[in-house]
Structure formats: C-alpha cells, structure tokens
Amino acid sequence: MRFVLATTVAALLVLSAPFIGQIRTSIRTAFPGQFVAIVGIVVGVAVVAGIVAALIRIRDCRALRYGTIAAALVIGIAYSASLGTGNPEVDAVERFHFVEYGLITLLFYRAWRPVNDGSVFVLPVLAGIVVGTLEEWVQWFIPARIGEVRDVVLNCVAIACGLLFSIGLDPPERLSLTLRRGSLRRIGVAFVLATLVFALFFHAVHLGYAVSSGEGITFRSRYGRDELKRIAAERAVSWKGQELAAPPRLSREDQYMSEGLWHVQW
C-alpha cells in the first residue's frame, strides 16, 4: 500500500504538469499580489510539519537522526539561496518544487523501508529521478512550459535532501549497504529504467541537427534540413492568410512554430 501511495502521488505530480500554469493564474487572479506569500506559506507549513513529525517520532539515536535532518535543511536552504533568480515568483515556485520532490523521495523511501538493507538508500533516488525526468518530458510537450536536463539535475538535490530527511525520520535498523536476496535485481531494474527514461528524454529534448542555411549561417534544430523544407512547404499552405495566435496552454506544443519564434527573436 505504501508503494501504491508513492506511485499514485508521483503519477499525479507528472500528470498535473499541463495544469500548473492555470493553477498559478487562478491564484494570481483570486489573490492579486499575494502569489509569493501563498506559495511561501504552503512551503513553510510543509517544512514545519515535517520537522514537528520528526521531533515527535525521534526517540533514540537522536544525534545521528537530528544531524541528517539538519543536513537536509541546510542543503535545502543553501540550494535556495545560491540558485535564486531574483524573481520572487520564480523562486517561490522553485522552493515549492523542491518540497514536492522531497516528499516523493520520502514516500518511496517509506515504501521500500521494510526491505531494510542498502537498497533503501538507492531505490528512492532512482524513483525520484524517473519521476523528475517524466515531469520535465511532459512539460516539454506543453506550450509555455519548459522541460530540460538542468531541471532534472536540480531535482536530484531535492531528492538527496528528501533521502536525508527520510533516514532521520525512520532510519533502517542497520546503516549498511549490504543487500538481501532480490535487492540487487530491484536496483538493476530501477537503474535500467531510470537510464532508459533519461536517455529517451535527452534524445527528444536536447538532440537535433546543425542546419546550414546555405548563406553562411548555421543554426540548431530538432528537424533535419530536408524535413525543415518539407514542413515549411506544408505550413506555407496551411498558414496562408491566417493570423497565428498563441496556442492554448492545454495543447501539444508546435515545436516548428516555437523554433521559428526563437529564430525571429534572435
């Protein structure tokens, strides 16, 4: 049941990606000028609730357990301070995102905690990477959302903090990397899945072609030269006489149009 809960929450996180823009807009409309404060309160309540739960639960090995929780908090604060953009709304969303992946890691840790061997330190991390990669991949398909490897890497910091907090909250009986029967296979399957998902995401989002315009200009595109010519001919017909409006947020992003806008802006 713990694994079902963790998987369900992870799926909801990934599938909610297309709707996040509407949710933010709704909050801004309903509470003008209060968006940063509302998100900050939610993040603060979540962090305080986690700390209170830890204080209530911890009864033994206090130095070690408090130490891991304190380390998670210090890393999280340092992460937030060092990577701040200066835009309060963006920074507030990043902190909320950080807490989300800490929670995902905690849920998967609790799911695998009964195994009680070294895999409990590895499997939640791999699960978090899979979830983070899938979320970024979904965002890449949605207009006005961005999916990139940088965000997947940054998610790993939140996952690490979530793991430290989880260990402090509910440590295994032995802090050992020894694996029981079946654990190595589980780690292998999870590692292959995480690697495959990340590779496919990287291929779709970050790999493409260096296309020469024939006029001494080379630009990058997800389409090859011949495919660009074919799409350009098709769009010359389908777009003729039309005023191109911004696409709906809940739609499939037109990567050809997006690339065209980037080139015009450049």
PDB file of C-alpha atoms in Angstrom:
ATOM      1  CA  MET A   1       0.000   0.000   0.000  1.00  0.00           C
ATOM      2  CA  ARG A   2       2.905   2.366   0.670  1.00  0.00           C
ATOM      3  CA  PHE A   3       4.264   1.703  -2.808  1.00  0.00           C
ATOM      4  CA  VAL A   4       0.813   2.272  -4.338  1.00  0.00           C
ATOM      5  CA  LEU A   5       0.577   5.588  -2.478  1.00  0.00           C
ATOM      6  CA  ALA A   6       4.036   6.696  -3.612  1.00  0.00           C
ATOM      7  CA  THR A   7       3.345   5.717  -7.220  1.00  0.00           C
ATOM      8  CA  THR A   8      -0.048   7.441  -7.204  1.00  0.00           C
ATOM      9  CA  VAL A   9       1.351  10.711  -5.844  1.00  0.00           C
ATOM     10  CA  ALA A  10       4.202  10.547  -8.369  1.00  0.00           C
ATOM     11  CA  ALA A  11       1.747   9.974 -11.242  1.00  0.00           C
ATOM     12  CA  LEU A  12      -0.397  12.910 -10.096  1.00  0.00           C
ATOM     13  CA  LEU A  13       2.702  15.120  -9.996  1.00  0.00           C
ATOM     14  CA  VAL A  14       3.666  14.195 -13.556  1.00  0.00           C
ATOM     15  CA  LEU A  15       0.142  14.424 -14.970  1.00  0.00           C
ATOM     16  CA  SER A  16      -0.527  17.774 -13.287  1.00  0.00           C
ATOM     17  CA  ALA A  17       2.285  19.454 -15.256  1.00  0.00           C
ATOM     18  CA  PRO A  18      -0.032  20.758 -18.031  1.00  0.00           C
ATOM     19  CA  PHE A  19      -2.356  22.365 -15.466  1.00  0.00           C
ATOM     20  CA  ILE A  20       0.203  24.169 -13.318  1.00  0.00           C
ATOM     21  CA  GLY A  21       0.012  27.313 -15.445  1.00  0.00           C
ATOM     22  CA  GLN A  22      -3.769  27.541 -14.975  1.00  0.00           C
ATOM     23  CA  ILE A  23      -3.431  26.955 -11.238  1.00  0.00           C
ATOM     24  CA  ARG A  24      -0.881  29.758 -10.897  1.00  0.00           C
ATOM     25  CA  THR A  25      -3.050  32.096 -12.959  1.00  0.00           C
ATOM     26  CA  SER A  26      -6.084  31.267 -10.814  1.00  0.00           C
ATOM     27  CA  ILE A  27      -4.167  32.044  -7.614  1.00  0.00           C
ATOM     28  CA  ARG A  28      -2.906  35.343  -9.021  1.00  0.00           C
ATOM     29  CA  THR A  29      -6.439  36.286 -10.149  1.00  0.00           C
ATOM     30  CA  ALA A  30      -8.109  35.341  -6.880  1.00  0.00           C
ATOM     31  CA  PHE A  31      -5.408  36.896  -4.684  1.00  0.00           C
ATOM     32  CA  PRO A  32      -3.729  39.759  -6.570  1.00  0.00           C
ATOM     33  CA  GLY A  33      -0.203  40.415  -5.365  1.00  0.00           C
ATOM     34  CA  GLN A  34      -0.313  37.534  -2.876  1.00  0.00           C
ATOM     35  CA  PHE A  35       1.027  34.698  -5.019  1.00  0.00           C
ATOM     36  CA  VAL A  36       4.517  34.655  -3.496  1.00  0.00           C
ATOM     37  CA  ALA A  37       3.134  34.837   0.043  1.00  0.00           C
ATOM     38  CA  ILE A  38       0.665  31.984  -0.545  1.00  0.00           C
ATOM     39  CA  VAL A  39       3.274  29.678  -2.046  1.00  0.00           C
ATOM     40  CA  GLY A  40       5.712  30.626   0.715  1.00  0.00           C
ATOM     41  CA  ILE A  41       3.141  29.766   3.387  1.00  0.00           C
ATOM     42  CA  VAL A  42       2.451  26.373   1.791  1.00  0.00           C
ATOM     43  CA  VAL A  43       6.179  25.602   1.642  1.00  0.00           C
ATOM     44  CA  GLY A  44       6.696  26.798   5.222  1.00  0.00           C
ATOM     45  CA  VAL A  45       3.810  24.739   6.563  1.00  0.00           C
ATOM     46  CA  ALA A  46       5.114  21.625   4.794  1.00  0.00           C
ATOM     47  CA  VAL A  47       8.640  22.083   6.191  1.00  0.00           C
ATOM     48  CA  VAL A  48       7.408  22.837   9.719  1.00  0.00           C
ATOM     49  CA  ALA A  49       5.047  19.850   9.607  1.00  0.00           C
ATOM     50  CA  GLY A  50       7.950  17.606   8.630  1.00  0.00           C
ATOM     51  CA  ILE A  51      10.131  18.925  11.443  1.00  0.00           C
ATOM     52  CA  VAL A  52       7.345  18.523  14.024  1.00  0.00           C
ATOM     53  CA  ALA A  53       6.698  14.968  12.833  1.00  0.00           C
ATOM     54  CA  ALA A  54      10.395  14.211  13.222  1.00  0.00           C
ATOM     55  CA  LEU A  55      10.534  15.692  16.729  1.00  0.00           C
ATOM     56  CA  ILE A  56       7.556  13.588  17.788  1.00  0.00           C
ATOM     57  CA  ARG A  57       8.905  10.401  16.236  1.00  0.00           C
ATOM     58  CA  ILE A  58      12.585  10.515  17.201  1.00  0.00           C
ATOM     59  CA  ARG A  59      13.221   8.740  20.498  1.00  0.00           C
ATOM     60  CA  ASP A  60      16.638   7.138  20.028  1.00  0.00           C
ATOM     61  CA  CYS A  61      19.908   7.784  18.159  1.00  0.00           C
ATOM     62  CA  ARG A  62      18.965  11.438  18.400  1.00  0.00           C
ATOM     63  CA  ALA A  63      22.322  12.930  17.457  1.00  0.00           C
ATOM     64  CA  LEU A  64      22.543  10.978  14.193  1.00  0.00           C
ATOM     65  CA  ARG A  65      18.897  11.421  13.256  1.00  0.00           C
ATOM     66  CA  TYR A  66      18.746  15.112  14.095  1.00  0.00           C
ATOM     67  CA  GLY A  67      22.016  15.518  12.233  1.00  0.00           C
ATOM     68  CA  THR A  68      20.666  14.063   8.983  1.00  0.00           C
ATOM     69  CA  ILE A  69      17.519  16.180   9.196  1.00  0.00           C
ATOM     70  CA  ALA A  70      19.585  19.289   9.923  1.00  0.00           C
ATOM     71  CA  ALA A  71      21.823  18.451   6.952  1.00  0.00           C
ATOM     72  CA  ALA A  72      18.756  18.206   4.707  1.00  0.00           C
ATOM     73  CA  LEU A  73      17.552  21.622   5.890  1.00  0.00           C
ATOM     74  CA  VAL A  74      20.979  23.250   5.482  1.00  0.00           C
ATOM     75  CA  ILE A  75      21.408  21.867   1.956  1.00  0.00           C
ATOM     76  CA  GLY A  76      17.888  22.959   1.028  1.00  0.00           C
ATOM     77  CA  ILE A  77      18.426  26.492   2.334  1.00  0.00           C
ATOM     78  CA  ALA A  78      21.819  26.760   0.633  1.00  0.00           C
ATOM     79  CA  TYR A  79      20.297  25.486  -2.625  1.00  0.00           C
ATOM     80  CA  SER A  80      17.509  28.061  -2.448  1.00  0.00           C
ATOM     81  CA  ALA A  81      19.899  30.912  -1.665  1.00  0.00           C
ATOM     82  CA  SER A  82      22.540  30.051  -4.255  1.00  0.00           C
ATOM     83  CA  LEU A  83      20.183  29.433  -7.172  1.00  0.00           C
ATOM     84  CA  GLY A  84      17.786  32.307  -6.576  1.00  0.00           C
ATOM     85  CA  THR A  85      16.847  34.115  -9.790  1.00  0.00           C
ATOM     86  CA  GLY A  86      15.886  37.397  -8.150  1.00  0.00           C
ATOM     87  CA  ASN A  87      12.331  36.935  -9.410  1.00  0.00           C
ATOM     88  CA  PRO A  88      10.208  36.291  -6.280  1.00  0.00           C
ATOM     89  CA  GLU A  89       7.532  34.304  -8.135  1.00  0.00           C
ATOM     90  CA  VAL A  90      10.036  32.040  -9.887  1.00  0.00           C
ATOM     91  CA  ASP A  91      11.969  31.468  -6.666  1.00  0.00           C
ATOM     92  CA  ALA A  92       8.763  30.671  -4.752  1.00  0.00           C
ATOM     93  CA  VAL A  93       7.776  28.081  -7.374  1.00  0.00           C
ATOM     94  CA  GLU A  94      11.273  26.552  -7.251  1.00  0.00           C
ATOM     95  CA  ARG A  95      11.013  26.150  -3.452  1.00  0.00           C
ATOM     96  CA  PHE A  96       7.602  24.505  -3.810  1.00  0.00           C
ATOM     97  CA  HIS A  97       9.069  22.199  -6.456  1.00  0.00           C
ATOM     98  CA  PHE A  98      11.918  21.359  -4.074  1.00  0.00           C
ATOM     99  CA  VAL A  99       9.488  20.303  -1.341  1.00  0.00           C
ATOM    100  CA  GLU A 100       7.489  18.237  -3.852  1.00  0.00           C
ATOM    101  CA  TYR A 101      10.488  16.074  -4.715  1.00  0.00           C
ATOM    102  CA  GLY A 102      11.477  15.778  -1.084  1.00  0.00           C
ATOM    103  CA  LEU A 103       8.004  14.356  -0.426  1.00  0.00           C
ATOM    104  CA  ILE A 104       8.200  11.987  -3.416  1.00  0.00           C
ATOM    105  CA  THR A 105      11.514  10.647  -2.108  1.00  0.00           C
ATOM    106  CA  LEU A 106      10.087  10.225   1.394  1.00  0.00           C
ATOM    107  CA  LEU A 107       7.098   8.252   0.075  1.00  0.00           C
ATOM    108  CA  PHE A 108       9.276   5.880  -1.961  1.00  0.00           C
ATOM    109  CA  TYR A 109      11.677   5.516   0.966  1.00  0.00           C
ATOM    110  CA  ARG A 110       8.768   4.517   3.201  1.00  0.00           C
ATOM    111  CA  ALA A 111       7.607   2.065   0.535  1.00  0.00           C
ATOM    112  CA  TRP A 112      10.967   0.266   0.434  1.00  0.00           C
ATOM    113  CA  ARG A 113      11.858   0.751   4.102  1.00  0.00           C
ATOM    114  CA  PRO A 114      10.630  -2.765   5.123  1.00  0.00           C
ATOM    115  CA  VAL A 115      13.317  -4.306   2.888  1.00  0.00           C
ATOM    116  CA  ASN A 116      15.765  -3.000   5.493  1.00  0.00           C
ATOM    117  CA  ASP A 117      19.003  -3.212   3.525  1.00  0.00           C
ATOM    118  CA  GLY A 118      21.224  -0.990   1.403  1.00  0.00           C
ATOM    119  CA  SER A 119      18.671  -0.774  -1.396  1.00  0.00           C
ATOM    120  CA  VAL A 120      16.579   1.623   0.709  1.00  0.00           C
ATOM    121  CA  PHE A 121      19.260   4.268   0.069  1.00  0.00           C
ATOM    122  CA  VAL A 122      19.299   3.708  -3.702  1.00  0.00           C
ATOM    123  CA  LEU A 123      15.795   2.852  -4.881  1.00  0.00           C
ATOM    124  CA  PRO A 124      14.085   6.081  -3.694  1.00  0.00           C
ATOM    125  CA  VAL A 125      16.746   8.129  -5.500  1.00  0.00           C
ATOM    126  CA  LEU A 126      16.257   6.242  -8.773  1.00  0.00           C
ATOM    127  CA  ALA A 127      12.473   6.512  -8.410  1.00  0.00           C
ATOM    128  CA  GLY A 128      12.764  10.267  -7.862  1.00  0.00           C
ATOM    129  CA  ILE A 129      14.941  10.627 -10.973  1.00  0.00           C
ATOM    130  CA  VAL A 130      12.387   8.730 -13.065  1.00  0.00           C
ATOM    131  CA  VAL A 131       9.550  10.917 -11.788  1.00  0.00           C
ATOM    132  CA  GLY A 132      11.527  14.133 -12.319  1.00  0.00           C
ATOM    133  CA  THR A 133      12.523  13.147 -15.855  1.00  0.00           C
ATOM    134  CA  LEU A 134       8.962  12.219 -16.795  1.00  0.00           C
ATOM    135  CA  GLU A 135       7.640  15.512 -15.445  1.00  0.00           C
ATOM    136  CA  GLU A 136      10.181  17.518 -17.447  1.00  0.00           C
ATOM    137  CA  TRP A 137       9.381  15.450 -20.537  1.00  0.00           C
ATOM    138  CA  VAL A 138       5.656  16.186 -20.204  1.00  0.00           C
ATOM    139  CA  GLN A 139       6.426  19.885 -19.744  1.00  0.00           C
ATOM    140  CA  TRP A 140       8.408  19.888 -22.987  1.00  0.00           C
ATOM    141  CA  PHE A 141       5.248  18.927 -24.913  1.00  0.00           C
ATOM    142  CA  ILE A 142       3.183  21.746 -23.373  1.00  0.00           C
ATOM    143  CA  PRO A 143       3.165  25.378 -24.604  1.00  0.00           C
ATOM    144  CA  ALA A 144       4.535  27.903 -22.079  1.00  0.00           C
ATOM    145  CA  ARG A 145       6.291  25.146 -20.117  1.00  0.00           C
ATOM    146  CA  ILE A 146       9.959  24.204 -20.394  1.00  0.00           C
ATOM    147  CA  GLY A 147      11.492  20.780 -19.932  1.00  0.00           C
ATOM    148  CA  GLU A 148      15.261  20.478 -19.786  1.00  0.00           C
ATOM    149  CA  VAL A 149      18.059  18.396 -18.302  1.00  0.00           C
ATOM    150  CA  ARG A 150      19.103  21.233 -15.986  1.00  0.00           C
ATOM    151  CA  ASP A 151      15.864  20.900 -14.021  1.00  0.00           C
ATOM    152  CA  VAL A 152      16.279  17.132 -13.758  1.00  0.00           C
ATOM    153  CA  VAL A 153      19.735  17.671 -12.250  1.00  0.00           C
ATOM    154  CA  LEU A 154      18.378  20.269  -9.820  1.00  0.00           C
ATOM    155  CA  ASN A 155      15.661  17.814  -8.786  1.00  0.00           C
ATOM    156  CA  CYS A 156      18.450  15.496  -7.640  1.00  0.00           C
ATOM    157  CA  VAL A 157      19.351  18.000  -4.904  1.00  0.00           C
ATOM    158  CA  ALA A 158      15.780  17.871  -3.596  1.00  0.00           C
ATOM    159  CA  ILE A 159      15.848  14.064  -3.823  1.00  0.00           C
ATOM    160  CA  ALA A 160      19.076  13.947  -1.803  1.00  0.00           C
ATOM    161  CA  CYS A 161      17.562  16.194   0.865  1.00  0.00           C
ATOM    162  CA  GLY A 162      14.423  14.067   0.910  1.00  0.00           C
ATOM    163  CA  LEU A 163      16.531  10.948   1.434  1.00  0.00           C
ATOM    164  CA  LEU A 164      18.478  12.539   4.315  1.00  0.00           C
ATOM    165  CA  PHE A 165      15.243  13.631   5.960  1.00  0.00           C
ATOM    166  CA  SER A 166      13.727  10.166   5.462  1.00  0.00           C
ATOM    167  CA  ILE A 167      16.731   8.464   7.078  1.00  0.00           C
ATOM    168  CA  GLY A 168      16.497  10.777  10.061  1.00  0.00           C
ATOM    169  CA  LEU A 169      12.749  10.264  10.374  1.00  0.00           C
ATOM    170  CA  ASP A 170      12.758   6.482  10.048  1.00  0.00           C
ATOM    171  CA  PRO A 171      16.267   5.018   9.824  1.00  0.00           C
ATOM    172  CA  PRO A 172      16.800   1.384   8.830  1.00  0.00           C
ATOM    173  CA  GLU A 173      17.788  -0.996  11.586  1.00  0.00           C
ATOM    174  CA  ARG A 174      21.336  -1.097  10.239  1.00  0.00           C
ATOM    175  CA  LEU A 175      23.107   1.676   8.339  1.00  0.00           C
ATOM    176  CA  SER A 176      24.653  -0.835   5.961  1.00  0.00           C
ATOM    177  CA  LEU A 177      24.916  -1.124   2.193  1.00  0.00           C
ATOM    178  CA  THR A 178      24.610  -4.919   2.382  1.00  0.00           C
ATOM    179  CA  LEU A 179      21.918  -6.226   0.020  1.00  0.00           C
ATOM    180  CA  ARG A 180      19.469  -9.030   0.672  1.00  0.00           C
ATOM    181  CA  ARG A 181      18.258 -11.567  -1.865  1.00  0.00           C
ATOM    182  CA  GLY A 182      16.368  -9.811  -4.644  1.00  0.00           C
ATOM    183  CA  SER A 183      17.570  -6.311  -3.775  1.00  0.00           C
ATOM    184  CA  LEU A 184      20.331  -6.263  -6.385  1.00  0.00           C
ATOM    185  CA  ARG A 185      17.799  -7.229  -9.046  1.00  0.00           C
ATOM    186  CA  ARG A 186      15.443  -4.457  -7.912  1.00  0.00           C
ATOM    187  CA  ILE A 187      18.258  -1.914  -8.060  1.00  0.00           C
ATOM    188  CA  GLY A 188      19.275  -3.173 -11.505  1.00  0.00           C
ATOM    189  CA  VAL A 189      15.744  -2.876 -12.872  1.00  0.00           C
ATOM    190  CA  ALA A 190      15.310   0.602 -11.373  1.00  0.00           C
ATOM    191  CA  PHE A 191      18.687   1.744 -12.718  1.00  0.00           C
ATOM    192  CA  VAL A 192      17.936   0.490 -16.235  1.00  0.00           C
ATOM    193  CA  LEU A 193      14.508   2.167 -16.142  1.00  0.00           C
ATOM    194  CA  ALA A 194      15.951   5.484 -14.919  1.00  0.00           C
ATOM    195  CA  THR A 195      18.712   5.371 -17.541  1.00  0.00           C
ATOM    196  CA  LEU A 196      16.313   4.499 -20.371  1.00  0.00           C
ATOM    197  CA  VAL A 197      13.800   7.212 -19.446  1.00  0.00           C
ATOM    198  CA  PHE A 198      16.554   9.822 -19.111  1.00  0.00           C
ATOM    199  CA  ALA A 199      18.172   8.799 -22.416  1.00  0.00           C
ATOM    200  CA  LEU A 200      14.869   9.000 -24.313  1.00  0.00           C
ATOM    201  CA  PHE A 201      14.094  12.362 -22.719  1.00  0.00           C
ATOM    202  CA  PHE A 202      17.546  13.726 -23.594  1.00  0.00           C
ATOM    203  CA  HIS A 203      17.218  12.449 -27.159  1.00  0.00           C
ATOM    204  CA  ALA A 204      13.815  14.077 -27.633  1.00  0.00           C
ATOM    205  CA  VAL A 205      14.602  17.402 -25.993  1.00  0.00           C
ATOM    206  CA  HIS A 206      18.297  18.138 -26.387  1.00  0.00           C
ATOM    207  CA  LEU A 207      19.486  16.337 -29.518  1.00  0.00           C
ATOM    208  CA  GLY A 208      18.934  17.626 -33.027  1.00  0.00           C
ATOM    209  CA  TYR A 209      20.739  18.894 -36.109  1.00  0.00           C
ATOM    210  CA  ALA A 210      23.132  21.666 -37.068  1.00  0.00           C
ATOM    211  CA  VAL A 211      21.436  23.025 -40.189  1.00  0.00           C
ATOM    212  CA  SER A 212      23.205  25.253 -42.703  1.00  0.00           C
ATOM    213  CA  SER A 213      21.057  27.882 -44.395  1.00  0.00           C
ATOM    214  CA  GLY A 214      23.342  27.947 -47.424  1.00  0.00           C
ATOM    215  CA  GLU A 215      24.147  31.608 -46.721  1.00  0.00           C
ATOM    216  CA  GLY A 216      26.951  31.036 -44.250  1.00  0.00           C
ATOM    217  CA  ILE A 217      24.565  30.737 -41.287  1.00  0.00           C
ATOM    218  CA  THR A 218      24.266  27.551 -39.248  1.00  0.00           C
ATOM    219  CA  PHE A 219      21.537  27.065 -36.643  1.00  0.00           C
ATOM    220  CA  ARG A 220      20.342  24.247 -34.425  1.00  0.00           C
ATOM    221  CA  SER A 221      17.030  22.487 -34.953  1.00  0.00           C
ATOM    222  CA  ARG A 222      15.271  19.329 -33.880  1.00  0.00           C
ATOM    223  CA  TYR A 223      14.486  18.836 -37.592  1.00  0.00           C
ATOM    224  CA  GLY A 224      16.903  17.931 -40.356  1.00  0.00           C
ATOM    225  CA  ARG A 225      17.407  20.195 -43.390  1.00  0.00           C
ATOM    226  CA  ASP A 226      15.135  18.196 -45.709  1.00  0.00           C
ATOM    227  CA  GLU A 227      12.427  17.858 -43.054  1.00  0.00           C
ATOM    228  CA  LEU A 228      12.512  21.611 -42.402  1.00  0.00           C
ATOM    229  CA  LYS A 229      11.966  22.246 -46.118  1.00  0.00           C
ATOM    230  CA  ARG A 230       9.046  19.814 -46.197  1.00  0.00           C
ATOM    231  CA  ILE A 231       7.375  21.316 -43.111  1.00  0.00           C
ATOM    232  CA  ALA A 232       7.961  24.852 -44.412  1.00  0.00           C
ATOM    233  CA  ALA A 233       6.166  23.989 -47.658  1.00  0.00           C
ATOM    234  CA  GLU A 234       3.240  22.456 -45.740  1.00  0.00           C
ATOM    235  CA  ARG A 235       2.929  25.442 -43.402  1.00  0.00           C
ATOM    236  CA  ALA A 236       3.101  27.892 -46.309  1.00  0.00           C
ATOM    237  CA  VAL A 237      -0.212  26.362 -47.410  1.00  0.00           C
ATOM    238  CA  SER A 238      -1.885  25.729 -44.039  1.00  0.00           C
ATOM    239  CA  TRP A 239      -0.890  29.116 -42.539  1.00  0.00           C
ATOM    240  CA  LYS A 240      -1.633  31.196 -45.633  1.00  0.00           C
ATOM    241  CA  GLY A 241      -3.851  34.150 -44.781  1.00  0.00           C
ATOM    242  CA  GLN A 242      -4.068  33.237 -41.095  1.00  0.00           C
ATOM    243  CA  GLU A 243      -3.136  35.274 -38.059  1.00  0.00           C
ATOM    244  CA  LEU A 244      -1.227  32.902 -35.795  1.00  0.00           C
ATOM    245  CA  ALA A 245      -2.375  33.261 -32.188  1.00  0.00           C
ATOM    246  CA  ALA A 246      -0.670  31.977 -29.065  1.00  0.00           C
ATOM    247  CA  PRO A 247      -1.550  28.290 -28.644  1.00  0.00           C
ATOM    248  CA  PRO A 248      -3.813  27.197 -25.768  1.00  0.00           C
ATOM    249  CA  ARG A 249      -1.898  26.137 -22.651  1.00  0.00           C
ATOM    250  CA  LEU A 250      -3.543  22.716 -22.755  1.00  0.00           C
ATOM    251  CA  SER A 251      -2.389  21.645 -26.189  1.00  0.00           C
ATOM    252  CA  ARG A 252       0.513  19.974 -27.944  1.00  0.00           C
ATOM    253  CA  GLU A 253       3.292  22.472 -28.473  1.00  0.00           C
ATOM    254  CA  ASP A 254       4.100  23.189 -32.119  1.00  0.00           C
ATOM    255  CA  GLN A 255       7.881  22.781 -31.981  1.00  0.00           C
ATOM    256  CA  TYR A 256       8.270  24.106 -35.527  1.00  0.00           C
ATOM    257  CA  MET A 257       6.478  27.340 -34.625  1.00  0.00           C
ATOM    258  CA  SER A 258       8.467  27.622 -31.377  1.00  0.00           C
ATOM    259  CA  GLU A 259      11.753  27.270 -33.249  1.00  0.00           C
ATOM    260  CA  GLY A 260      10.616  29.867 -35.762  1.00  0.00           C
ATOM    261  CA  LEU A 261       9.813  32.348 -32.975  1.00  0.00           C
ATOM    262  CA  TRP A 262      13.209  31.718 -31.361  1.00  0.00           C
ATOM    263  CA  HIS A 263      14.975  32.477 -34.646  1.00  0.00           C
ATOM    264  CA  VAL A 264      12.936  35.656 -35.131  1.00  0.00           C
ATOM    265  CA  GLN A 265      13.754  36.796 -31.582  1.00  0.00           C
ATOM    266  CA  TRP A 266      17.445  36.012 -32.098  1.00  0.00           C
TER     267      TRP A 266
END
